[in-house]
XYZ file of C-alpha atoms in Angstrom:
359
model
C 67.502 112.256 123.923
C 69.640 112.230 126.697
C 73.590 112.305 126.432
C 73.949 108.869 127.701
C 71.454 107.660 125.074
C 73.189 109.817 121.952
C 76.639 108.045 123.148
C 75.058 104.533 122.860
C 73.781 105.565 119.442
C 77.140 106.797 118.642
C 79.088 103.725 119.465
C 76.183 101.410 117.824
C 76.569 103.546 114.751
C 80.386 103.043 114.658
C 80.179 99.296 115.508
C 79.469 98.087 112.345
C 81.675 99.979 110.034
C 84.436 99.027 112.685
C 83.613 95.294 112.288
C 83.586 95.653 108.333
C 87.210 97.114 108.587
C 88.453 94.470 111.034
C 86.877 91.799 108.922
C 88.508 93.036 105.704
C 91.929 93.283 107.338
C 91.460 89.829 108.723
C 90.518 88.414 105.363
C 93.254 90.423 103.791
C 95.559 88.789 106.364
C 94.417 85.373 105.145
C 95.088 86.207 101.527
C 98.680 87.287 102.389
C 98.971 84.124 103.988
C 97.793 81.954 101.253
C 100.335 83.855 98.979
C 103.235 82.933 101.029
C 103.878 86.032 102.723
C 103.611 87.272 106.434
C 100.306 89.173 107.281
C 102.004 90.564 110.421
C 104.930 91.953 108.127
C 102.546 93.257 105.411
C 100.378 95.017 107.999
C 103.473 96.579 109.802
C 104.552 97.844 106.765
C 101.112 99.275 105.975
C 100.882 101.090 109.232
C 104.598 102.220 109.418
C 104.377 103.687 105.871
C 100.943 105.418 106.513
C 101.475 106.609 110.387
C 104.886 105.730 111.368
C 106.447 109.101 110.277
C 105.654 112.739 109.799
C 106.280 112.097 106.016
C 103.975 109.270 105.993
C 101.092 111.019 107.936
C 101.522 114.017 105.918
C 100.849 111.974 102.634
C 98.154 109.946 104.147
C 96.232 113.299 104.883
C 97.054 114.575 101.700
C 95.355 111.610 99.887
C 92.489 111.771 102.423
C 91.660 115.371 101.701
C 89.936 115.027 98.152
C 88.221 111.945 99.739
C 86.746 114.183 102.428
C 85.095 116.344 99.927
C 83.722 113.681 97.752
C 82.565 111.818 100.855
C 80.807 114.968 102.121
C 79.290 115.472 98.628
C 77.676 112.029 98.383
C 76.669 112.431 102.181
C 74.687 115.647 101.575
C 72.813 113.900 98.416
C 72.015 110.546 100.432
C 70.383 112.625 103.268
C 67.864 113.912 100.517
C 67.477 110.364 99.187
C 69.663 111.061 96.187
C 72.511 108.894 95.074
C 75.356 111.197 93.509
C 77.295 109.102 91.195
C 78.655 112.142 89.551
C 81.196 113.680 92.071
C 83.977 112.543 89.570
C 82.582 114.918 86.970
C 81.733 117.592 89.303
C 85.169 117.565 90.638
C 86.492 117.821 87.297
C 84.686 120.903 86.090
C 85.409 122.440 89.496
C 89.010 121.769 89.164
C 88.994 123.394 85.742
C 87.159 126.266 86.887
C 89.537 127.059 89.607
C 92.453 126.694 87.233
C 90.865 128.964 84.413
C 90.194 131.846 86.831
C 93.700 131.205 88.397
C 95.564 131.878 84.911
C 93.079 133.967 83.450
C 92.380 136.532 86.042
C 96.079 137.243 86.847
C 95.728 140.869 87.708
C 93.761 140.298 90.897
C 95.754 140.471 93.886
C 95.770 137.297 96.060
C 93.413 138.057 98.567
C 90.795 138.236 95.675
C 92.194 135.717 93.399
C 92.288 132.907 95.688
C 88.989 133.169 96.994
C 87.764 133.799 93.465
C 89.356 130.389 92.367
C 87.583 128.645 95.319
C 84.231 130.005 94.513
C 84.651 129.123 90.763
C 85.314 125.823 91.795
C 82.250 125.551 94.015
C 80.030 127.165 91.535
C 81.013 125.154 88.566
C 80.594 121.779 90.662
C 77.254 123.006 91.719
C 75.789 123.857 88.743
C 77.147 120.387 87.035
C 75.183 118.718 89.782
C 72.089 120.993 89.882
C 71.320 119.713 86.249
C 70.372 115.954 87.110
C 68.683 117.222 90.448
C 66.575 119.579 88.267
C 65.885 116.582 85.771
C 65.009 114.734 88.731
C 62.538 116.930 90.474
C 61.028 118.322 87.317
C 60.789 114.886 85.225
C 61.522 112.027 87.576
C 64.624 111.382 85.644
C 66.909 109.044 87.861
C 69.839 111.000 89.279
C 71.913 107.641 88.906
C 71.782 107.573 85.440
C 72.032 111.399 84.748
C 74.922 111.911 86.945
C 76.783 109.129 85.542
C 76.069 110.771 81.993
C 77.294 113.900 83.430
C 80.615 112.527 84.163
C 81.285 111.402 80.857
C 80.417 114.836 79.588
C 82.668 116.663 81.943
C 85.508 114.288 81.147
C 84.977 114.977 77.326
C 84.471 118.559 77.483
C 87.222 119.512 79.920
C 89.735 117.318 77.897
C 88.604 119.390 74.787
C 89.183 122.786 76.229
C 92.406 121.761 77.527
C 93.570 120.253 74.184
C 92.389 122.825 71.996
C 92.422 126.130 74.021
C 94.341 126.117 77.232
C 97.371 123.733 76.623
C 100.842 124.935 76.920
C 102.480 125.395 73.637
C 104.594 122.329 73.013
C 103.657 120.644 76.276
C 103.330 117.046 75.610
C 101.433 116.553 78.676
C 97.688 117.438 78.596
C 97.454 119.974 81.094
C 96.559 123.950 81.229
C 98.687 126.865 81.885
C 99.902 127.418 85.371
C 97.787 129.414 87.584
C 99.242 132.807 89.018
C 101.358 132.478 92.088
C 98.650 134.607 94.041
C 96.130 131.591 93.462
C 98.567 129.117 95.019
C 97.250 127.813 98.536
C 100.026 127.444 101.026
C 101.506 124.183 101.816
C 101.726 122.799 105.072
C 105.318 123.096 105.563
C 104.691 126.775 106.056
C 102.940 126.239 109.298
C 105.181 123.360 110.301
C 108.520 123.385 109.284
C 109.195 120.081 110.354
C 107.317 118.944 107.277
C 109.494 118.773 104.236
C 108.659 121.283 101.522
C 108.426 118.487 98.947
C 105.321 117.137 100.573
C 102.156 118.434 98.571
C 99.892 118.517 101.879
C 98.301 122.102 101.844
C 95.756 124.203 103.689
C 93.352 122.245 101.674
C 93.086 119.681 104.373
C 91.896 122.425 106.879
C 89.243 123.509 104.120
C 88.157 120.102 104.332
C 87.585 120.046 107.999
C 85.825 123.408 107.672
C 83.720 121.935 105.103
C 83.000 118.966 107.578
C 81.935 121.359 110.128
C 79.868 123.347 107.864
C 78.091 120.581 106.632
C 77.363 119.486 110.276
C 75.834 122.756 111.229
C 73.866 122.954 107.798
C 72.389 119.479 108.215
C 71.516 119.259 111.859
C 71.328 122.790 113.207
C 69.421 124.726 110.587
C 65.862 124.809 108.964
C 67.230 124.063 105.500
C 69.084 121.084 106.654
C 66.101 119.623 108.580
C 63.981 120.125 105.509
C 66.568 118.426 103.173
C 66.633 115.344 105.855
C 62.957 115.337 106.065
C 62.736 114.882 102.322
C 65.357 112.139 102.511
C 63.340 110.340 105.183
C 59.815 110.580 103.709
C 59.175 112.728 100.656
C 55.526 112.158 101.207
C 55.462 113.302 104.643
C 57.788 116.257 104.030
C 55.479 117.423 101.224
C 52.551 116.905 103.688
C 54.085 119.205 106.054
C 54.567 121.799 103.419
C 58.195 121.123 102.583
C 59.168 121.766 98.688
C 60.325 118.366 97.877
C 61.673 119.719 94.294
C 63.384 122.551 95.868
C 65.296 120.385 98.326
C 66.506 117.914 95.604
C 68.064 120.742 93.546
C 69.602 122.236 96.715
C 70.878 119.055 97.758
C 72.610 118.268 94.680
C 74.024 121.639 94.217
C 75.364 121.615 97.640
C 76.762 117.908 96.587
C 78.377 119.402 93.526
C 79.658 122.520 95.247
C 81.453 120.291 97.837
C 82.960 118.000 95.044
C 84.266 121.045 93.327
C 86.079 121.945 96.405
C 88.642 119.064 95.363
C 90.055 121.899 93.523
C 91.670 123.253 96.734
C 93.891 120.627 97.381
C 94.525 119.347 93.821
C 94.955 122.440 91.517
C 95.464 125.254 93.997
C 97.552 123.465 96.716
C 99.339 120.913 94.521
C 99.733 120.998 90.840
C 98.967 124.715 90.127
C 97.260 123.976 87.152
C 94.334 121.595 85.765
C 96.152 118.203 84.671
C 93.719 116.017 82.743
C 92.992 112.808 84.419
C 94.266 113.938 87.770
C 91.704 112.062 89.845
C 92.369 108.184 90.111
C 88.544 107.992 90.965
C 88.002 110.501 94.048
C 84.295 110.786 93.201
C 83.718 107.055 93.221
C 85.846 106.553 96.220
C 83.720 109.070 97.913
C 80.768 106.783 97.795
C 82.596 104.127 99.981
C 83.940 107.035 102.375
C 80.380 108.271 102.795
C 78.750 104.731 103.474
C 81.647 103.807 105.982
C 81.489 107.194 107.564
C 77.812 106.782 108.122
C 77.087 109.921 105.866
C 78.314 111.839 109.220
C 81.081 114.456 108.823
C 83.163 113.036 112.046
C 82.769 109.482 110.108
C 83.836 110.669 106.824
C 87.064 112.328 108.145
C 87.878 109.036 109.577
C 87.040 106.891 106.519
C 88.791 109.157 104.501
C 91.893 108.973 106.481
C 91.538 105.114 106.447
C 91.297 105.142 102.305
C 94.240 107.824 102.252
C 96.369 105.414 104.362
C 95.368 102.570 101.858
C 96.647 104.742 99.075
C 99.780 105.700 100.948
C 100.735 102.320 101.411
C 100.376 100.681 97.943
C 103.910 101.411 96.822
C 105.650 100.429 99.844
C 103.464 97.061 100.004
C 104.207 96.451 96.048
C 108.291 97.094 96.672
C 108.825 95.722 100.062
C 106.964 92.336 99.994
C 108.008 89.129 98.212
C 104.824 88.106 97.148
C 102.063 90.721 97.801
C 101.014 93.063 95.336
C 99.840 96.891 95.783
C 96.465 95.608 94.776
C 96.029 94.088 98.134
C 94.671 97.606 99.206
C 92.057 97.548 96.356
C 90.844 94.180 97.692
C 90.450 95.671 101.327
C 88.859 98.728 99.936
C 86.242 96.206 98.057
C 85.944 94.040 101.126
C 85.280 96.872 103.253
C 82.831 98.215 100.678
C 80.999 94.986 100.603
C 80.784 94.426 104.326
C 79.186 97.834 104.551
C 76.754 96.957 101.897
C 75.678 93.943 103.779
C 74.817 95.743 107.045
C 71.151 96.122 106.467
C 70.383 92.308 105.366
C 72.578 91.171 108.210
C 70.663 93.308 110.611
C 67.402 92.142 109.068
C 68.529 88.325 109.408
C 69.483 89.009 113.175
C 66.221 90.662 114.023
C 64.456 87.736 112.539
C 66.304 85.095 114.198
C 66.037 86.858 117.603
C 62.383 87.321 116.890
C 62.042 83.579 116.219
C 63.740 82.752 119.300
C 61.480 84.838 121.626
């Protein structure tokens, strides 16, 4: 495929998600208008709070970081024809594993302890996701049901461990001991002095970008990635071509879980420095929307995650500085975007039938 054809395909792939975002903001503006407030004022507040200052940009990127990981996690599974609804559970066990290594192996020097925490998060997430993958490949059990069940098991198991084994004595908050300073991931103010120290954006954002690059290389530049995508396109054809469908299903789910586990880099190693029970406001589920809006492509996922991070950042400002609009407007915008993206294929099919009938 020529460069011009690739560029045309890239533009067409971005067209519908862009239209979905525009439609969501137009509809949201209509809702604001009906409520008696000014859409221009609300959206000015949205953009200024999320992108109008160094503080706003830093917080937007901070909120986007875990969504990049979970968006990548969902995308890798989808490329193999699997829907991973369990990123929430995988990031939970990954975050706990990173914290456990961080406050247990305190004797390790930082050059070893920090990578050990990251590796533990990835392994925990990978193992947690590999179970539904194995059940799918071996017995045909649907991964959606299994990953949802694993979410509840992860939440209950980790809460039990924190409550009865690793909780600070006398601490009213359900959280673990603090990890050793050697496991702390540097915050961005160390690289960019203009960013205030209080802002929790850390090097986890760069790790997320590296994960995007690694996923791109794996999926489109390696034999294993080609086989995984082939299984997602047509398991029967892939099997006929000598590709192991069960192996790739387990591999895709394991990689998906490892990416979800990397949420620990920003939330545990770079921000809280401990495992805090219930720290995720639904990153795993929002990651599904991020992957769909981003077309299951790393570049699109970064852009979609930044958009959703901006929506999270602006919630407080919209709730405080508007007269009649609630911060829940951002949730409405998220929902409309998801619905529009979900309607893409029916709309395309209807348009194709219409144009065919006219011919």
